[in-house]
XYZ file of C-alpha atoms in Angstrom:
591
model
C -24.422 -11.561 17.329
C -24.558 -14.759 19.480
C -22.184 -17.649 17.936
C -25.339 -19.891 16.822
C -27.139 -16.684 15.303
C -23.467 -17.006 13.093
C -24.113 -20.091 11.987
C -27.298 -19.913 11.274
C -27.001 -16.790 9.221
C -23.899 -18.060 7.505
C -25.582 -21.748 6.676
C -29.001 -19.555 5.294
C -26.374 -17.178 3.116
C -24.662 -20.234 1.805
C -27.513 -22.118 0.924
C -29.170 -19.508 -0.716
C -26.098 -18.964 -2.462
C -25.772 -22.191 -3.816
C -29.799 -22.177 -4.962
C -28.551 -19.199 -7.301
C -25.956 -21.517 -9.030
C -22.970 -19.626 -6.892
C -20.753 -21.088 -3.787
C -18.001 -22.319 -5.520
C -14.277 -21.087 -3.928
C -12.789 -18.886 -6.075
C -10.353 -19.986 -8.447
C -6.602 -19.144 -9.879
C -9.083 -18.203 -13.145
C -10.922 -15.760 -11.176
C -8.542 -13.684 -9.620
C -6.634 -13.576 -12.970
C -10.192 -11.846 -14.463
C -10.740 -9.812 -11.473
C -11.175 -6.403 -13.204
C -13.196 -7.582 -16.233
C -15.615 -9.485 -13.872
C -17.942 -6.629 -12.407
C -20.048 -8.314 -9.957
C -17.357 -8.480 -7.382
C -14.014 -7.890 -6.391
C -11.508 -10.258 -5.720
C -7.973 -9.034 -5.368
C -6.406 -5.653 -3.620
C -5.890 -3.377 -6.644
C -9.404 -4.267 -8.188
C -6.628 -6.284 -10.276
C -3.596 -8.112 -9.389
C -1.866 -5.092 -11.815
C -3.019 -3.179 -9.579
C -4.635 -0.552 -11.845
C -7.585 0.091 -9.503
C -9.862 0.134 -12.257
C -13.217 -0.355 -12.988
C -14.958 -1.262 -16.522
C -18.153 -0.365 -15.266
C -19.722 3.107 -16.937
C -23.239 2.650 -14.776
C -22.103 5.360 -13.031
C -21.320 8.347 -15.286
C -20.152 12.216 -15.258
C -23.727 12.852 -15.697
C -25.547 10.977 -12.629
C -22.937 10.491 -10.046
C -23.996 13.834 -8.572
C -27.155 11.466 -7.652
C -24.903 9.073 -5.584
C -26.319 8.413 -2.103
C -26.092 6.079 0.676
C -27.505 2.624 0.249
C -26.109 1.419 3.896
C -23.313 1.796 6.309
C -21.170 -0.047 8.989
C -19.484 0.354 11.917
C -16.678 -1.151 12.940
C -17.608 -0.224 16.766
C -16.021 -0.398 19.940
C -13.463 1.816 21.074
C -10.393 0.773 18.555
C -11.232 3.528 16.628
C -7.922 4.052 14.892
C -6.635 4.203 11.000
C -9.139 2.391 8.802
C -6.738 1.200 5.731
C -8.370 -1.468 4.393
C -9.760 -2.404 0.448
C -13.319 -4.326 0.653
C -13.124 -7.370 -0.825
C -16.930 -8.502 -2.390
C -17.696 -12.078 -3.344
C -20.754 -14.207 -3.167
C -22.948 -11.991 -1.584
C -20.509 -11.232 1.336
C -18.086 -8.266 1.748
C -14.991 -8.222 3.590
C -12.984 -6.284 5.503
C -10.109 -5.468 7.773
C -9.826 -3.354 10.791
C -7.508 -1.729 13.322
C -6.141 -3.731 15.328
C -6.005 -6.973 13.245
C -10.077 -7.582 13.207
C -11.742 -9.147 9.594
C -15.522 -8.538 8.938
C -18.053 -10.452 6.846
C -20.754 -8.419 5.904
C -23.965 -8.785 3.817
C -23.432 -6.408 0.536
C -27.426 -6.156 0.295
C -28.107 -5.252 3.811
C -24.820 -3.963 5.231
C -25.575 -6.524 8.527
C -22.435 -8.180 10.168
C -22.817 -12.084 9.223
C -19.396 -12.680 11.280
C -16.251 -11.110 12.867
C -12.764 -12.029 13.536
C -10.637 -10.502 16.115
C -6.678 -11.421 16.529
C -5.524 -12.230 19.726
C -2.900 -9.785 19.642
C -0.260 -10.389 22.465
C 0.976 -7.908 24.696
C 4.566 -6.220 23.354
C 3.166 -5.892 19.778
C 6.043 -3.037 17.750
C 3.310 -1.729 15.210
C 5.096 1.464 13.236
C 2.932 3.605 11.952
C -0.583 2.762 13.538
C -2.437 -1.034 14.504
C -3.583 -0.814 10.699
C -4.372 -3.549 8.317
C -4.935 -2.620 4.798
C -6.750 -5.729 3.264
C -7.488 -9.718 3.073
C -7.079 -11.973 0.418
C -9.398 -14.807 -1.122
C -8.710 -18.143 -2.489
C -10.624 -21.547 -2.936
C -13.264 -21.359 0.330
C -10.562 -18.982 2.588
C -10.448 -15.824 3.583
C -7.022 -14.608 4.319
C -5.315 -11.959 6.414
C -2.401 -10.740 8.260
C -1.861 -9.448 11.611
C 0.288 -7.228 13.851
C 2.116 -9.841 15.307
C 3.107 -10.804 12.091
C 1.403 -14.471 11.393
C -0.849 -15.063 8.458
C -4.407 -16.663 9.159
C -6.706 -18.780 6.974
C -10.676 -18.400 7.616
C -13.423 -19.603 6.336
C -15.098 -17.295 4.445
C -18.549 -18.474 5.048
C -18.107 -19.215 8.908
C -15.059 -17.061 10.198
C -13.683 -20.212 11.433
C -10.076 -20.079 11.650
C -8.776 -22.941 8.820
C -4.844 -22.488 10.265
C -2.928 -19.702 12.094
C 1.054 -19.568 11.224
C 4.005 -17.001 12.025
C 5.474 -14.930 9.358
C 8.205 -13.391 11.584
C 8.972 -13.102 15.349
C 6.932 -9.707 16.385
C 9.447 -9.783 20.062
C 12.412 -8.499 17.611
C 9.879 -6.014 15.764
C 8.214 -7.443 12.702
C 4.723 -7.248 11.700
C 1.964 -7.303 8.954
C -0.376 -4.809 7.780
C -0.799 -5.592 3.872
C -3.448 -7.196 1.672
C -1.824 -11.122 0.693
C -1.199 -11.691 -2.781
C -2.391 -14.700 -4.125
C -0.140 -16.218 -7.387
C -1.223 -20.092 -8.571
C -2.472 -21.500 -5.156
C 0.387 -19.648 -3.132
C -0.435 -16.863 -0.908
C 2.153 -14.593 -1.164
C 3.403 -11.917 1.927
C 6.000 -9.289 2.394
C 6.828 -8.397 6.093
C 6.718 -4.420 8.327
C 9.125 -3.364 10.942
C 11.649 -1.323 8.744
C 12.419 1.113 11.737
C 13.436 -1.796 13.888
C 16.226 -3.541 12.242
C 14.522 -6.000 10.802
C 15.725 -7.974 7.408
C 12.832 -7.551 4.838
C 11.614 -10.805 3.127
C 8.861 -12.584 0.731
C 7.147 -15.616 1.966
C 5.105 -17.743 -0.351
C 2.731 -20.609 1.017
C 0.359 -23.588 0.083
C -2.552 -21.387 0.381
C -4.943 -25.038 2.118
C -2.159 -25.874 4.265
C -0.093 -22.715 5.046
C 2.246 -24.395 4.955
C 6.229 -21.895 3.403
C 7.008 -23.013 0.059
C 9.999 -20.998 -0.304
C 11.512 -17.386 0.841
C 13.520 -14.622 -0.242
C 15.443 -12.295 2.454
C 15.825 -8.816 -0.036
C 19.204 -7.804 1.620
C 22.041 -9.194 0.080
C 24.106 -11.518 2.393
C 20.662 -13.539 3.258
C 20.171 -16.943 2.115
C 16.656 -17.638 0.220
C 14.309 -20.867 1.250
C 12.595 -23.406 -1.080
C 11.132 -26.346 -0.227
C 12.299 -26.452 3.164
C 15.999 -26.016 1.863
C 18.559 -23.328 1.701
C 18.234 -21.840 -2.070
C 20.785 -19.265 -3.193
C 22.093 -15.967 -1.505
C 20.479 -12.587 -2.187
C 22.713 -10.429 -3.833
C 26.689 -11.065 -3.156
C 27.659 -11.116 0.654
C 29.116 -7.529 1.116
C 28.934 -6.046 -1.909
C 27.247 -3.245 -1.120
C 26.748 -3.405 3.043
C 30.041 -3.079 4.607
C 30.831 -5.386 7.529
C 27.746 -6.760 9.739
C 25.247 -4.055 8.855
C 23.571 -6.098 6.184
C 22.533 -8.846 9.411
C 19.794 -6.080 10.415
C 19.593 -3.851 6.997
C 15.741 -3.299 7.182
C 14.448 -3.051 3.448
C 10.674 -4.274 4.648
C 8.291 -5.477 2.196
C 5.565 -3.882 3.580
C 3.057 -2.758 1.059
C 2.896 -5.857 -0.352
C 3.101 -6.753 -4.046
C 1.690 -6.848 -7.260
C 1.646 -9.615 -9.962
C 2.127 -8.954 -13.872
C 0.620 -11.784 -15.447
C 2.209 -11.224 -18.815
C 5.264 -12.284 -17.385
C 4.903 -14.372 -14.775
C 6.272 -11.763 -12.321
C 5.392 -10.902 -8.801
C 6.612 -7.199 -8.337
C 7.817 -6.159 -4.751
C 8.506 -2.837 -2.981
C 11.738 -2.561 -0.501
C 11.801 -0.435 2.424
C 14.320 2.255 3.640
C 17.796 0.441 4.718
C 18.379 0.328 8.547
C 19.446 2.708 10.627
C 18.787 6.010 8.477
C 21.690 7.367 9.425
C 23.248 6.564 5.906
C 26.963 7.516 7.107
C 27.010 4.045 9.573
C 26.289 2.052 6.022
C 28.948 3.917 4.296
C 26.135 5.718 2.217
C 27.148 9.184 2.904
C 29.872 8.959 1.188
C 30.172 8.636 -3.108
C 31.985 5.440 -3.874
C 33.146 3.960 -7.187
C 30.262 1.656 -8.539
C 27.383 0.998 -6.420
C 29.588 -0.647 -3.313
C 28.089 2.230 -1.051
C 24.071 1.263 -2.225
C 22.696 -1.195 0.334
C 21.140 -3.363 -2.285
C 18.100 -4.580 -2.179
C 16.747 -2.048 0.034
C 14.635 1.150 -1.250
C 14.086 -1.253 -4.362
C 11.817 -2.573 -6.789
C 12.297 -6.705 -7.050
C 10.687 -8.686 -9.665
C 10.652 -12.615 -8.271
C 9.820 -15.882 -9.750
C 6.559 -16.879 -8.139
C 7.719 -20.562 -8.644
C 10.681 -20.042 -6.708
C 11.440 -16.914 -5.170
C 14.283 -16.166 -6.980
C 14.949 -12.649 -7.792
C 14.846 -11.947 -11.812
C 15.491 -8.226 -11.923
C 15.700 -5.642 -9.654
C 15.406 -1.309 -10.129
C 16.869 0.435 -7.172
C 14.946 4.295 -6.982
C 17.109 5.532 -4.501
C 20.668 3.866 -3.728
C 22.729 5.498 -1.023
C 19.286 6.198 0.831
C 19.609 8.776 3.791
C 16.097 9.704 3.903
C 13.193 7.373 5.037
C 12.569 6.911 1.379
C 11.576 3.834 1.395
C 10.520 1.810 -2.495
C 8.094 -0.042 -1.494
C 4.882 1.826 -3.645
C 2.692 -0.075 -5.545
C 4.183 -0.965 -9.042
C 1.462 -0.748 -11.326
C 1.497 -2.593 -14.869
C -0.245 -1.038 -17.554
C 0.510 -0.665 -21.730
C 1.340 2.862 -22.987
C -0.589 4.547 -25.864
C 2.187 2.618 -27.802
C 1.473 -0.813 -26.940
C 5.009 -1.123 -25.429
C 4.176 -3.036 -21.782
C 4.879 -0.958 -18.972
C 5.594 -0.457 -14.895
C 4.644 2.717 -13.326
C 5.110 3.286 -9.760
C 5.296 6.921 -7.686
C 8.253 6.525 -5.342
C 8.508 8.070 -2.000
C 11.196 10.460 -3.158
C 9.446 12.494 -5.076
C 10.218 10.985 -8.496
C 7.754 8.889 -11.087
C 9.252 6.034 -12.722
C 8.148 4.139 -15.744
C 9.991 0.821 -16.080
C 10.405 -2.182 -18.658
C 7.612 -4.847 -18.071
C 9.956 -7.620 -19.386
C 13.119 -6.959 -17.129
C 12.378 -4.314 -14.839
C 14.750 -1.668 -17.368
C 14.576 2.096 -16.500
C 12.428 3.851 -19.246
C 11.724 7.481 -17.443
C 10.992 9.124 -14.818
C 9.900 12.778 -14.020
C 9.232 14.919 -10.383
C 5.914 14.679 -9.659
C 6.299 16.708 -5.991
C 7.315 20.544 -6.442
C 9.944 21.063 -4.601
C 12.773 18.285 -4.414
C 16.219 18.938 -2.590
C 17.821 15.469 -2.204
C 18.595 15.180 -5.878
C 18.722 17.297 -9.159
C 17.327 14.467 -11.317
C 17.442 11.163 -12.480
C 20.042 10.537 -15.227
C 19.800 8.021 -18.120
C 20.147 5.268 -16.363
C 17.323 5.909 -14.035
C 20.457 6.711 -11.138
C 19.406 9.970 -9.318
C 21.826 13.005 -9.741
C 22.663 13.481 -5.432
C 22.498 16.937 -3.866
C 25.229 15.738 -1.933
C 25.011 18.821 0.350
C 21.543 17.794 1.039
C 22.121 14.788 3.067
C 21.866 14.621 6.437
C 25.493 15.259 8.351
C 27.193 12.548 10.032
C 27.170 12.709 14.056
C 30.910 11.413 13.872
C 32.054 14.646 12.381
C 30.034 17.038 14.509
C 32.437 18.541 18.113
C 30.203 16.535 20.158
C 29.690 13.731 18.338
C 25.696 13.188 18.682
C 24.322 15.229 16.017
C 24.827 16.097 12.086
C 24.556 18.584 10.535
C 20.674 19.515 9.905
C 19.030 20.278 6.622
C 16.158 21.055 4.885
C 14.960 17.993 2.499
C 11.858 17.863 0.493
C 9.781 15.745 -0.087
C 9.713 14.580 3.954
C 9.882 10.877 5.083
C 6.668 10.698 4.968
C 7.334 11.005 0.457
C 5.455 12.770 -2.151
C 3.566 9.297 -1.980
C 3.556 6.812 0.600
C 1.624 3.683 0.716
C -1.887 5.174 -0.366
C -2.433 3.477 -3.658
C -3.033 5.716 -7.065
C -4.694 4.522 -9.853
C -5.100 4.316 -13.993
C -7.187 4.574 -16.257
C -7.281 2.903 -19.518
C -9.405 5.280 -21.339
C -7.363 8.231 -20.684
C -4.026 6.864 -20.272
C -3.615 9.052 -17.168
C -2.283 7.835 -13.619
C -4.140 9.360 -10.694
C -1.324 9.888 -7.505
C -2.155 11.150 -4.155
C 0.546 13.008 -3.122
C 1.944 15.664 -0.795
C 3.872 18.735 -0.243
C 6.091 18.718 2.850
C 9.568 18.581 3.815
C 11.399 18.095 6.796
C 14.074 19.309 9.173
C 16.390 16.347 9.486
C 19.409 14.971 11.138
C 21.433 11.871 12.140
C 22.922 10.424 15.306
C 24.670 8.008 16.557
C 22.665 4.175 16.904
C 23.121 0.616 17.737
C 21.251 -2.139 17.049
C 19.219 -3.573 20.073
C 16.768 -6.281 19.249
C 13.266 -4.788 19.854
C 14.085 -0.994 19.499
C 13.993 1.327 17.457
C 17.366 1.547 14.934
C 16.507 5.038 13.200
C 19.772 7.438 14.196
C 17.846 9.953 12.732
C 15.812 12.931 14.095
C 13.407 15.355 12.220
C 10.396 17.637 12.074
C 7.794 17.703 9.324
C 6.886 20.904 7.515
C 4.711 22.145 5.285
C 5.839 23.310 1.946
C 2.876 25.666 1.435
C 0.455 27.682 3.355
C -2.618 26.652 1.120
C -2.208 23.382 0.404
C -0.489 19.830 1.549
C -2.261 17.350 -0.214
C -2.430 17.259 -4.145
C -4.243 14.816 -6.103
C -2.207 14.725 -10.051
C -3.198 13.106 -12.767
C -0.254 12.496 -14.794
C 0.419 11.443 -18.227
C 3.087 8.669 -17.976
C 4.378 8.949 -21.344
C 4.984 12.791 -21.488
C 5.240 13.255 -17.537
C 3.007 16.098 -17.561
C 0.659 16.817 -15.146
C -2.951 16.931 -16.560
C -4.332 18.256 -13.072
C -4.192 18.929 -9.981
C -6.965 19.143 -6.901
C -4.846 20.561 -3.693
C -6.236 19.814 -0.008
C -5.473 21.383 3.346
C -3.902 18.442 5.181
C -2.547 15.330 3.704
C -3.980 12.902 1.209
C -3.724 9.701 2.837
C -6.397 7.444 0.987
C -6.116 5.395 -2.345
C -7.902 6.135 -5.550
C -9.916 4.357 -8.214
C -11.141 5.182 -11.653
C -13.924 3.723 -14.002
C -14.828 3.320 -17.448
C -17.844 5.891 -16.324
C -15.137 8.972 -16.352
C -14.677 9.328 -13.158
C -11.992 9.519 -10.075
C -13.217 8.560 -6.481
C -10.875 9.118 -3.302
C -11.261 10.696 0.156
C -9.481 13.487 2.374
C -8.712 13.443 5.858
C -11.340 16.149 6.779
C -13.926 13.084 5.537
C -14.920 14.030 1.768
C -15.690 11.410 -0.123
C -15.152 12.628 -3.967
C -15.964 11.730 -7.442
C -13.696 14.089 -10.465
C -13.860 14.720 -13.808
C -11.112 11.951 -15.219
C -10.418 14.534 -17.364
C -10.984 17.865 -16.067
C -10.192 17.098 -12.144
C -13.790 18.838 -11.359
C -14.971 18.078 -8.540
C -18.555 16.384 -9.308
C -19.821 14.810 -6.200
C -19.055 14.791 -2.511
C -19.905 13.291 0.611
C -19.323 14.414 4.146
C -18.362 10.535 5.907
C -17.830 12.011 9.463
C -14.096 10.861 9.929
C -11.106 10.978 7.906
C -11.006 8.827 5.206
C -7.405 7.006 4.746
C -9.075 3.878 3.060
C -9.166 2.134 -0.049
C -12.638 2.566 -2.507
C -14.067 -0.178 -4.731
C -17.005 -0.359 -7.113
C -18.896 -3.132 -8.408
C -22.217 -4.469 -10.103
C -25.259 -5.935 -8.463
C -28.666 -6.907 -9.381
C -27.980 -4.259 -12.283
C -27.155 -1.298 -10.159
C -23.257 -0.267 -9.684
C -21.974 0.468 -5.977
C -19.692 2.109 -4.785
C -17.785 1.921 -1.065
C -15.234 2.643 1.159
C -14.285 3.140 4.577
C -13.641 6.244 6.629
C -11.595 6.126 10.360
C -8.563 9.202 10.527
C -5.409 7.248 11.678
C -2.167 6.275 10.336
C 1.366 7.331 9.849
C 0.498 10.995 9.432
C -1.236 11.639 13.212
C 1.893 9.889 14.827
C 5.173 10.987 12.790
C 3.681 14.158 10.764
C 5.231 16.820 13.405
C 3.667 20.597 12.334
C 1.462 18.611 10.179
C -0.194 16.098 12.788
C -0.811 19.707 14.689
C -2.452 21.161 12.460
C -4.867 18.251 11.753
C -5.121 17.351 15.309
C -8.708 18.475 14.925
C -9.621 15.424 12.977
C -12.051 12.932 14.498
C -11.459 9.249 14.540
C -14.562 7.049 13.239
C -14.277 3.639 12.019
C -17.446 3.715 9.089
C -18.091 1.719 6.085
C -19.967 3.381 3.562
C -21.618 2.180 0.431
C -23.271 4.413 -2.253
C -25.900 3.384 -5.445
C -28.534 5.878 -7.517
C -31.954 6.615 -6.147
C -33.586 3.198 -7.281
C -35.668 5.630 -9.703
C -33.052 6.836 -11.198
C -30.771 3.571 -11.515
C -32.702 2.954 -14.635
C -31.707 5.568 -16.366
């Protein structure tokens, strides 16, 4: 579409708009009733809680096998790669993020492009795990997103015209961006990728109209936090837990994103795995008194002032890390059957926590993988109980010095859950993780840090764990840990979930099934062949009395590039790059 068919289509969408009493930017107000208000959605997590969530019960156990295409999208041209994005709907207009840094504004009746977006993405770009981008945020009349050369851009949500253009991090030494923004109070909030590369982690908060860094917060100790153009306070204490210079490049990157708990004024932030993984150079392989051998804040959970950027509590899931298992999974905050206000979050190493909404306390956690070597358990105190025989040997003791001992851990690097987002559900009280069954043959060596490369030290193969199965959608009861159900898949779940009021549980596979379960059952009551793997993000919402459903399908990711056996056996996937959207049969909506 020629640029003055753009304008002309935007200018006839926002009058039209505006005729139907709609048009105004969306408010602080808004995004705090995201999940309650139906006809769109405003926030990643369908919810700044991130429940994923939908009150909606148009849709039911008994119809949705009726579900059927209403339109579809594609993304087109030949960057076909991992599709990771949530759709974003609001006024009439749906939006989403691409491979390769490229937004979309789309017409939710029609499914016609009204305007695109594409990054000019320099040459050198040091993406991890795929040129993904996993959502926008939107505020006021902006549309927000980040991009893989790690700067944030403000659009214009009616005309795609770029509002301002600034630089989270310098993407030469190995940073990027691939998460949805937060948005807290007129400050868009982002994290920061490039864990593998030696980066130092960090939270940025900005004036959401000017862009212009209100304050930030390094999450390595050592690091000195920002606000209001000023040096703040240092994270943690310099060297408590880092010995010498290692906490300079110590990783922990904040690259999911966060969550916000409104309850207590709290934005909630994953940590990455500390840098290198060879834990033995961060004097992590070996037990120390107290927690001097921990590498705080990495592989963490942070609560922050979103005021400030000051950190108010933190929950570390796995101190002494040696395994690429990094914390940075979506906390989710929810209220038990109790009424006591709760965090829930699956971590990459194989354990599910429930925490203390006020302070970030340790209330449980339980294995929600089979088959975990690294550690016996998590004690009291929410510490895990080491396998110490199960980490990775140190290079410096082998007779040649380059390689450590190998072993056998379960869950892999890739974690019983990485970034793909699970969901609750109110009605039954039950948390819906995507996980997987896979370990790894792994092994450290020797590193230094060289600005730009790689700083792993570690080597490894993936594995499966079983011949029938790798993938394994649980529901879980978070008060009892027990696990309600399970639906196992040939190769890996990578794509979030989402529940509704209606009963049911919607996510994809790689081999492109869209499904709809039983909430409580885990049958299978609807599916949809999409053509390509679907590693996406589905939302519902309500129009013109009918509830929709959509979500994007395109195989990429982490798992074709890193998964080892497992990206060989799936190496039969096809790439796409296809939004779908789903209603009833319009004689049937009625009913």
């Amino acid at each position: 579409m020629n640029k003055f068919l753009i304008a002309v289509t935007a200018g006839l969408l926002a009058t039209s708009a505006l005729a139907e009493g709609h048009g105004a930017g969306v408010t602080e107000e808004m995004l705090a009733n995201d999940t309650a208000s139906t006809g769109d959605v405003l926030t990643n997590g369908m919810g700044r809680h991130l429940q994923r969530h939908s009150p909606l019960e148009i849709l039911n156990k008994d119809n949705v096998k009726n579900l059927v295409p209403a339109w579809a999208f594609s993304l087109g041209g030949e960057k076909q790669r991992g599709q990771e994005t949530q759709p974003l709907v609001h006024d009439g207009i749906m939006y989403i993020t691409g491979s390769y840094s490229r937004l979309y504004a789309i017409d939710v009746k029609t499914g016609e492009e009204i305007w695109q977006y594409d990054a000019r993405l320099p040459e050198g770009i040091l993406p991890c795990c795929d040129v993904v981008n996993r959502g926008a945020a939107i505020y006021g009349e902006n549309i927000y997103f980040g991009t893989l050369d790690a700067r944030i851009v403000a659009l214009n949500a009616k005309t795609g015209d770029t509002v301002w253009n600034k630089k989270i991090a310098d993407y030469k030494a190995g940073y990027s961006y691939t998460a949805a923004p937060l948005i807290v109070n007129g400050l868009i909030v982002t994290g920061n990728s490039g864990g593998e590369f030696g980066i130092v982690g960090s939270v940025q908060a900005r004036d959401a109209e000017t862009g212009d860094l209100v304050w930030e917060r390094p999450v390595i100790e050592g690091h000195m936090g920002m606000l209001n153009g000023e040096e703040s306070t240092m994270t943690g204490t310099l060297n408590a837990t880092w010995p010498g210079d290692m906490w300079k490049t110590g990783g922990g990157a904040t690259w999911l994103g966060g969550s916000y708990d409104a309850d207590t004024d709290t934005l909630v932030f994953g940590t990455g795995n500390p840098a290198p993984w060879n834990s033995h150079l961060r004097n992590a392989g070996t037990p120390v008194e107290g927690n001097a051998g921990d590498n705080l804040y990495a592989a963490s959970r942070l609560g922050i002032d979103p005021a400030t950027g000051e950190i108010k509590w933190h929950f570390q899931t796995t101190p002494r890390e040696g395994w690429d298992y990094d914390g940075v999974n979506e906390v989710v905050a929810y209220t038990d059957r109790d009424g006591n206000k709760r965090f829930a979050t699956a971590d990459r190493n194989g354990f599910f926590y429930v925490l203390n909404r006020e302070d970030g306390a340790f209330v449980s956690a339980v294995p929600f993988v089979k088959d975990i070597t690294w550690a016996d358990g998590i004690d009291d105190t929410g510490r895990p109980i080491f396998n110490e025989p199960n980490r990775p040997g140190d290079p410096s003791a082998a007779a040649d010095g380059k390689k450590g001992e190998v072993v056998f851990s379960s869950p892999s690097f890739l974690g019983g859950k990485n970034w793909m987002p699970m969901a609750h559900s109110p009605t039954t009280g039950l948390f819906y993780v995507p996980s997987n069954e896979w370990g790894m043959d792994i092994w450290n060596e020797p590193i230094t840090y060289k600005k730009g490369a790689a700083y792993l030290g570690s080597g490894f193969t993936i594995k499966p764990n079983y011949e029938d199965h790798i993938g394994s959608l649980k529901a879980i009861d978070p008060d009892s840990g027990e696990i309600k159900w399970e639906y196992k898949n040939d190769a890996p779940l990578w794509a979030g979930v989402m529940t509704t009021a209606g009963g049911l549980v919607f996510t994809g596979t790689p081999e492109g099934k869209f499904i709809a379960f039983d909430d409580e059952t885990g049958e299978v009551l609807w599916s949809f062949q999409t053509g390509s793997g679907i590693v996406g993000q589905p939302i519902t919402w309500e129009q013109d009395g009918e509830q929709y459903v959509t979500v994007i399908s395109g195989w990429g990711g982490a798992v074709p590039l890193w998964g080892g056996e497992v990206a060989k056996k799936v190496n039969y996937l096809n790439q796409g790059g296809m939004l779908w959207t789903f209603r009833l049969p319009e004689q049937l909506a009625s009913k």
